[in-house]
XYZ file of C-alpha atoms in Angstrom:
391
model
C 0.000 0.000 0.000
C 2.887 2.188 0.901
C 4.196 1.408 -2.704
C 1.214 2.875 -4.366
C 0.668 5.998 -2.574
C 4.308 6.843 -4.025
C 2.977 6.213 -6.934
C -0.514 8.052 -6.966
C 1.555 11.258 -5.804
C 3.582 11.279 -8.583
C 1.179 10.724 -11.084
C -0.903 13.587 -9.066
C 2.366 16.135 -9.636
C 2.471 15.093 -12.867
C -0.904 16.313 -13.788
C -0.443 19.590 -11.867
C 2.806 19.948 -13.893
C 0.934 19.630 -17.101
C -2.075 21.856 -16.223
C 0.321 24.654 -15.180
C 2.541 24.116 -18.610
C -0.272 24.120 -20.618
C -1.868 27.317 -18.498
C 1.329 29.272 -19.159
C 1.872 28.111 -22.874
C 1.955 30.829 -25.492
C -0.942 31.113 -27.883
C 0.166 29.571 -31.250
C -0.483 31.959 -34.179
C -3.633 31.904 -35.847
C -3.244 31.846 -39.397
C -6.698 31.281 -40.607
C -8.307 33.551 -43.693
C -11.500 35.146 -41.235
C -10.707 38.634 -42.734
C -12.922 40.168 -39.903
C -12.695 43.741 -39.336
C -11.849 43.505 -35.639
C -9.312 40.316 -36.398
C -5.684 40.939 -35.222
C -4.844 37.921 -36.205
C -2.307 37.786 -40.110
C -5.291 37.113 -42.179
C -7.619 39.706 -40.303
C -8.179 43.208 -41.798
C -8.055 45.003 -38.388
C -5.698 47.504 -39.700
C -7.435 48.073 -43.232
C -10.689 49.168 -41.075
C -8.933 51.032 -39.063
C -6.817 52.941 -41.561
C -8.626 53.491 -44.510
C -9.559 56.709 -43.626
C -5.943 57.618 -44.388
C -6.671 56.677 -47.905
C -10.288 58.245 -48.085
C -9.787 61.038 -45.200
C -13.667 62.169 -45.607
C -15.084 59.230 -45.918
C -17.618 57.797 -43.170
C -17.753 54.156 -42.025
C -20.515 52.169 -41.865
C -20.512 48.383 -41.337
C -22.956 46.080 -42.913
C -23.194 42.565 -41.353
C -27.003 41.524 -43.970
C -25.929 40.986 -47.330
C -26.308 42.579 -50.223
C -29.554 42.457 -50.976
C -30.403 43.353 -47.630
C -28.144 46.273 -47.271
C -29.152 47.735 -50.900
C -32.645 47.011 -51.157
C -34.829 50.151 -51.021
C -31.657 52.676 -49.812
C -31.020 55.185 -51.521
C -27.513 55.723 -51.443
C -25.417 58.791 -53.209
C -21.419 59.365 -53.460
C -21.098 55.885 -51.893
C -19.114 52.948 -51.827
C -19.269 49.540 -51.167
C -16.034 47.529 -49.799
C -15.749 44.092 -49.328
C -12.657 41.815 -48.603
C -13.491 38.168 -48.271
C -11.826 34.795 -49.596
C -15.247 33.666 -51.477
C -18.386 36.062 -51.916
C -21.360 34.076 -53.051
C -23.479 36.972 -55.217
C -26.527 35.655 -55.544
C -29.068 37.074 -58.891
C -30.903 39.185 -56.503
C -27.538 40.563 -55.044
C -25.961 41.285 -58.039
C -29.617 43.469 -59.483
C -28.536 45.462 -56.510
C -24.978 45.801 -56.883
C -26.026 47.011 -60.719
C -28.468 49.562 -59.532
C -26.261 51.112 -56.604
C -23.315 51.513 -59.109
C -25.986 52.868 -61.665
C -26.993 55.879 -59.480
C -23.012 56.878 -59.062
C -21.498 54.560 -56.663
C -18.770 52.663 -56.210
C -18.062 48.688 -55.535
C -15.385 47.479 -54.771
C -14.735 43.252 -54.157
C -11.237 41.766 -53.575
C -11.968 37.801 -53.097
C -10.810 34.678 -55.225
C -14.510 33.934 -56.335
C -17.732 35.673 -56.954
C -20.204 33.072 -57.181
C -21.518 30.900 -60.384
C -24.208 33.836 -61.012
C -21.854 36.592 -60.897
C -18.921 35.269 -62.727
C -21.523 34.013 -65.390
C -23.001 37.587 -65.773
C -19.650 39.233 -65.702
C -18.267 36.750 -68.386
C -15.537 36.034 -65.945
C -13.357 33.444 -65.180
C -10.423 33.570 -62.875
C -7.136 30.797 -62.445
C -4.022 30.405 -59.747
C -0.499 30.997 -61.036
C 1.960 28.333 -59.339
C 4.833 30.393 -59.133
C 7.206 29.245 -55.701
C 8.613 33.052 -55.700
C 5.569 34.530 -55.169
C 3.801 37.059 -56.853
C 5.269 40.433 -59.344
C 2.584 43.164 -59.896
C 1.611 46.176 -61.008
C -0.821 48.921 -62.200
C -1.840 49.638 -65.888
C -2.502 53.725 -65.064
C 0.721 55.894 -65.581
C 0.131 57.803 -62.665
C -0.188 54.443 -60.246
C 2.789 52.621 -62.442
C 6.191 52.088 -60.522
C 9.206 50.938 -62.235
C 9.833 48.070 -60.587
C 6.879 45.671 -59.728
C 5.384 45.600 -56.545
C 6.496 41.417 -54.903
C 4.516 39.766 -52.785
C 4.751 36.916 -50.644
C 3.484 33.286 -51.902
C -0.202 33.238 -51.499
C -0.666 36.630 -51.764
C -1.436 38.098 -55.868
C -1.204 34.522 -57.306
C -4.879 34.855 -58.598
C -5.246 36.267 -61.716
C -8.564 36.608 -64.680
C -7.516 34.362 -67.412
C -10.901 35.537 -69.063
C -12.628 38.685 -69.289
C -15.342 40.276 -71.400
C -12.797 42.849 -72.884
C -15.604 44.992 -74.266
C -16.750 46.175 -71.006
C -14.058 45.192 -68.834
C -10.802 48.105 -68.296
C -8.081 46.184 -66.708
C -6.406 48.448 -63.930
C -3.365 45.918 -62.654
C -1.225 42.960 -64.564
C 0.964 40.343 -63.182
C 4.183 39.229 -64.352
C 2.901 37.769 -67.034
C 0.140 40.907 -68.219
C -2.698 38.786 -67.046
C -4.840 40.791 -65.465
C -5.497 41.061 -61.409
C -7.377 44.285 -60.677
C -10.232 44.962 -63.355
C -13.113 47.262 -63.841
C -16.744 47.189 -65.168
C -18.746 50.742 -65.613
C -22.085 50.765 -64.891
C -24.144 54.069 -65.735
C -22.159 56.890 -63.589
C -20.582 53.969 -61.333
C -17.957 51.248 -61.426
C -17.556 48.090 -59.806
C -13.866 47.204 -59.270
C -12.754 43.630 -58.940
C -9.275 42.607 -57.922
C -8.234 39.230 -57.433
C -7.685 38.167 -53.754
C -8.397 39.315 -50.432
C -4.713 38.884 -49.237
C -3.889 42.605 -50.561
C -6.008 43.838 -47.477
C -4.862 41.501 -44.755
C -2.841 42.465 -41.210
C -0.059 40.340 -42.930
C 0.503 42.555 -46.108
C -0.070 45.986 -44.564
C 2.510 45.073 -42.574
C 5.117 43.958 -45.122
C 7.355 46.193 -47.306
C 4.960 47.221 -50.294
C 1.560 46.026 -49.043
C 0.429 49.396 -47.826
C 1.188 51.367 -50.378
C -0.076 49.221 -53.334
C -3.777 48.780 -50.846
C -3.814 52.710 -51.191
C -3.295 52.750 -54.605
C -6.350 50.592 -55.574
C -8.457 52.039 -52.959
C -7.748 55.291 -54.212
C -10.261 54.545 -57.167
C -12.966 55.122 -54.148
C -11.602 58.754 -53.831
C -14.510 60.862 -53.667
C -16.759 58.625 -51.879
C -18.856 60.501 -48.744
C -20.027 56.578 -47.138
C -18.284 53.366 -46.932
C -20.333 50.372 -46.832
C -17.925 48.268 -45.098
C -19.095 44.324 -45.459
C -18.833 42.109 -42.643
C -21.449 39.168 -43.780
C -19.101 37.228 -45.962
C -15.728 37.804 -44.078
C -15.944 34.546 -41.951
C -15.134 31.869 -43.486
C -16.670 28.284 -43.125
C -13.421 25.810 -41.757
C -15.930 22.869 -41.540
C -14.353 21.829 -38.227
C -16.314 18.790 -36.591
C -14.290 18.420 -33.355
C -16.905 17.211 -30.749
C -14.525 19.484 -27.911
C -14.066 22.612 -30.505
C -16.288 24.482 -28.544
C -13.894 23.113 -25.085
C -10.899 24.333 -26.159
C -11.818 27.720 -28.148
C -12.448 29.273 -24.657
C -9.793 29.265 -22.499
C -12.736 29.142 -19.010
C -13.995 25.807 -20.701
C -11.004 24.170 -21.221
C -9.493 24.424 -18.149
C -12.702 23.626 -16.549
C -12.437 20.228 -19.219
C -8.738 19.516 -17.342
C -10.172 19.931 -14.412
C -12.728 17.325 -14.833
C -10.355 14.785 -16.094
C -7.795 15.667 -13.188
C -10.857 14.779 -10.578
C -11.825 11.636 -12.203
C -8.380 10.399 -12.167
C -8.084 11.169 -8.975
C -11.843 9.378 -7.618
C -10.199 6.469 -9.636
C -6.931 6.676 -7.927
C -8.407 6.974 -4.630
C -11.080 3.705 -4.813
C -8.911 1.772 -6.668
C -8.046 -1.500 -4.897
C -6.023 -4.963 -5.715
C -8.101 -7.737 -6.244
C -6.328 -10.389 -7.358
C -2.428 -11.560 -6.440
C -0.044 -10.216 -8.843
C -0.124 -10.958 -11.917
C 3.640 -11.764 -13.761
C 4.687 -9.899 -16.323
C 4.959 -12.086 -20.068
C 6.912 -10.630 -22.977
C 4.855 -8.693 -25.130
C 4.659 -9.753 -28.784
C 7.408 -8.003 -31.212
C 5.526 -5.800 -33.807
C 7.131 -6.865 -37.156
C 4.570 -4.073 -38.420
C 5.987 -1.387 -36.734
C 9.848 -2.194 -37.418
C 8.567 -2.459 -41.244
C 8.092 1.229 -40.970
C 10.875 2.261 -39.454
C 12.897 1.158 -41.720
C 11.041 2.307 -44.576
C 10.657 5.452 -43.254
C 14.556 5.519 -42.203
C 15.205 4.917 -45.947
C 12.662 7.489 -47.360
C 14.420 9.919 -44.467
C 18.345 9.243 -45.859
C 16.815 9.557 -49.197
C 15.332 12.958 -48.883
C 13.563 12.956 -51.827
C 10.108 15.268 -51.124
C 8.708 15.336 -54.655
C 8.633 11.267 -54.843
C 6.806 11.377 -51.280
C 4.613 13.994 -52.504
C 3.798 12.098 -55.309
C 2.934 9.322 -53.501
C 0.343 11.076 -51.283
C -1.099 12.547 -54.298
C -1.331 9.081 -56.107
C -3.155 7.793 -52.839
C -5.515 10.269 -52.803
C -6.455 9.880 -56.259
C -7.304 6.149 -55.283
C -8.970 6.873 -52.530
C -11.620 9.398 -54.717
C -11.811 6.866 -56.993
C -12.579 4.428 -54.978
C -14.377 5.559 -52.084
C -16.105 8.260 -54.569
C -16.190 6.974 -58.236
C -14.486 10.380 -59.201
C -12.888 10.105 -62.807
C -9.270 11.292 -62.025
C -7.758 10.918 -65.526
C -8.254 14.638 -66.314
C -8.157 17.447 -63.615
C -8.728 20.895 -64.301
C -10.125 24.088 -62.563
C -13.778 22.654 -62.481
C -12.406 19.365 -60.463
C -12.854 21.315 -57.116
C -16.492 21.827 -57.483
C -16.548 18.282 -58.564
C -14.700 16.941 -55.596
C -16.788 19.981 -53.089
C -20.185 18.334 -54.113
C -18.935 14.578 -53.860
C -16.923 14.499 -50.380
C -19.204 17.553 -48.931
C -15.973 19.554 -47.974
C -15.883 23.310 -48.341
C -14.773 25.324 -51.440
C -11.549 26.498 -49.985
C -10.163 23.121 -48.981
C -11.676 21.631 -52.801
C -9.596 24.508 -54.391
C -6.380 23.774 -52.330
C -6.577 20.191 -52.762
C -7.367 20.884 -56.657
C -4.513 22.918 -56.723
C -2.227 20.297 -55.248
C -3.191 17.574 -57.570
C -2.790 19.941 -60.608
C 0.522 21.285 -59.466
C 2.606 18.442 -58.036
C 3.448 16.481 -61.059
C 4.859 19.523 -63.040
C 7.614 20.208 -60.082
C 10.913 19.404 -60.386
C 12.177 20.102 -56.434
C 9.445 19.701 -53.421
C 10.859 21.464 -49.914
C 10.228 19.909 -46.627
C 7.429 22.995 -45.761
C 5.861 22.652 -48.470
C 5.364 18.490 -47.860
C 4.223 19.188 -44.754
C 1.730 21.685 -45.802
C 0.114 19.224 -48.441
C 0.485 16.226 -45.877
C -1.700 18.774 -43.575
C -4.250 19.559 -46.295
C -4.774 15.786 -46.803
C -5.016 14.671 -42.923
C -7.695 17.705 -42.985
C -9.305 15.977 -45.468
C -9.406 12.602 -44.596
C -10.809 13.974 -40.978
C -13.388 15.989 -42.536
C -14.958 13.100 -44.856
C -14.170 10.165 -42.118
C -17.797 8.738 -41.377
C-alpha cells in the first residue's frame, strides 16, 4: 500500500505539472483567412478598417453585417461605396440586381476575393485561375500615374490569382501580373464602377505590414476617392473551416477548457483513490514483437536518408487519387479548374479546402524540387481531409 501511494503522488504532480505548462503556454499563431474587421490575427483586416480613412480622409464608415440584398434594397444611397474583402463572396441574382443599380446611381463597388459566385462570374463573363509560381507574386498597375518601375512582390499566397478571361468589351483592366494577365479589373455601370481585384490577401494584417503592401492597398483604394459613405461588409468575411471536433467548442475558450482539465484531473483522482487490488499479482509475459511497426521504421529511415520530397509527394497525391476513386467513383484521368467543385459536391468539404486540394493535384506532377514545408503543408491539407470526410 505504501508502494502505491508513491505512486498516486507522482502521477498527481504530474498532472499539476501539465495543467500549469499548458496554463502558461503561449498562444500559437492563428493563421486562418477570417478577414474580420476587428481580427488581429495575419489574415484579419483590423488595420485596413482602421486605416482606410488615411486613404479616403472624408469618408464615413458604416458596417454592414445583412448581405447585399439586404443592405441595398430600397436605400437610396449617393457618393457611396461599397467595400468588401473576403476569400469567397457568393453573389446571388438578386444581389448582383442590386450591386447594378447602386453603381448605376453613381457609386462605387469594390470586391477583392478569389470567387464571386456561379451567377456573378456568369453575368460578368468572368473566369479567374491560380499561377503556381514558388517566388511569389510580381505586380503592377496599368494607369501611368499608379505605375512604378519596378513591380510591386509579394509573398506566396498573396497576388497569385489572376482573370484568365474577361469580357474585354466592357471590362478596363487596372493591374497585370508578371505575365500581363490581369489582377485588378473594372466594369462601368451608368455613372458607377464596380472594381474587382483578385484576392483578399492585398487587405490583410499580414501585407499591410510587409514592405509594399500598404502602399499598393492605397493605390487601388484610391479609385474610391470621392466617396462621402463606406459600406464596409462584414457578412461574408468569416469563413466556413468545416471543423467537426466534438470538444471545438472546449478548447476555443480558455474558461472551458481548463474547466475540461479539471474534470479529467478529478476523475483520475476518484479512480486513484477507490482503486483497490483484487487479485495476487499478476507476472509480467513478454509482449509480442511488432514486425509491423519495425517495417516502418525502416522504410521510413530509408525514405528519411533519401530525402527525396517530390517522390513522397507524389505518392500522397497518387493515394488520394485512389482513394476518390474508390471511395467516390471520381474520374481522375483529367483534372482541371472545375475538379474542385466536382470533388466539393462529392466528399461535402468546403470550397476552400476543394480549391487547395485541386490545386495540389494539378501542381505536383509539373515540379521538379518539393521542400520539406511545403510536404508538410500538403500532408496537412490531406489529414484535414481525410478527418473531414471520415464517417
Amino acid at each position: 500500500m505504501k508502494g502505491y501511494k508513491i505512486y498516486f503522488a507522482i502521477g498527481l504532480i504530474l498532472i499539476l505539472v501539465y495543467l500549469v505548462a499548458q496554463f502558461n503556454k503561449p498562444t500559437p499563431t492563428d493563421w486562418s483567412p477570417s478577414y474580420k474587421k476587428e481580427s488581429k490575427i495575419p489574415y484579419g483586416t483590423f488595420i485596413l478598417y482602421n486605416r482606410i480613412q488615411d486613404v479616403l480622409p472624408k469618408v464615413k464608415k458604416q458596417a454592414s453585417a445583412t448581405p447585399i440584398y439586404n443592405t441595398l434594397k430600397g436605400k437610396n444611397y449617393k457618393n457611396a461605396s461599397y467595400l468588401i474583402v473576403a476569400p469567397q463572396v457568393k453573389i446571388t441574382k438578386q444581389d448582383f440586381e442590386q450591386l447594378k443599380k447602386f453603381a448605376s446611381a453613381g457609386n462605387k463597388i469594390f470586391i477583392a476575393s478569389y470567387s464571386l459566385g456561379n451567377y456573378a462570374e456568369k453575368e460578368l463573363k468572368l473566369k479567374s485561375a491560380y499561377n503556381f509560381n514558388q517566388d511569389g507574386s510580381s505586380i503592377n498597375f496599368t494607369n501611368p500615374a499608379l505605375k512604378t518601375v519596378v513591380n510591386y512582390g509579394f509573398e506566396k499566397g498573396i497576388g497569385n490569382q489572376y482573370y484568365r478571361s474577361i469580357d474585354t468589351s466592357k471590362t478596363t483592366i487596372l493591374g497585370i501580373d508578371a505575365k500581363e494577365k490581369p489582377n485588378f479589373i473594372r466594369y462601368d455601370y451608368g455613372k458607377g464602377a464596380l472594381f474587382l481585384i483578385a484576392g483578399p490577401g492585398f487587405y490583410s494584417n499580414f501585407n499591410m505590414l510587409d514592405k509594399y503592401g500598404p502602399e499598393y492597398a492605397a493605390k487601388t483604394l484610391s479609385y474610391l476617392n470621392g466617396t462621402n459613405t463606406l459600406i464596409y461588409d462584414t457578412y461574408y468575411s468569416i469563413v466556413d473551416t468545416g471543423e467537426t471536433d466534438i470538444l471545438r467548442v472546449f478548447f476555443k475558450h480558455p474558461e472551458l477548457k481548463y474547466a475540461y482539465y479539471l474534470c479529467i484531473f478529478s476523475l483520475l483522482l476518484f479512480v486513484f483513490y477507490d482503486i483497490k487490488r483484487r487479485q495476487r499479482i499478476i507476472p509480467i509475459a513478454d509482449p509480442y514483437t511488432n514486425t509491423s511497426v519495425a517495417y516502418a521504421q525502416v522504410v521510413g529511415s530509408v525514405y528519411y536518408h533519401e530525402h527525396n520530397n517530390l517522390d513522397i509527394a507524389q505518392k500522397k497525391i497518387s493515394y488520394l487519387l485512389e482513394h476518390l476513386r474508390s471511395r467516390y467513383y471520381l474520374k481522375t484521368n483529367e483534372i482541371d479548374g472545375s475538379f474542385a467543385t466536382t470533388l466539393m459536391q462529392k466528399t461535402g468539404i468546403n470550397d476552400t479546402m476543394a480549391k487547395s486540394l485541386t490545386r495540389y493535384i494539378m501542381q505536383i506532377p509539373t515540379l521538379n524540387s518539393y521542400s520539406d514545408a511545403e510536404l508538410i503543408g500538403l500532408n496537412h491539407i490531406i489529414e484535414d481531409f481525410y478527418k473531414n470526410t471520415k464517417t
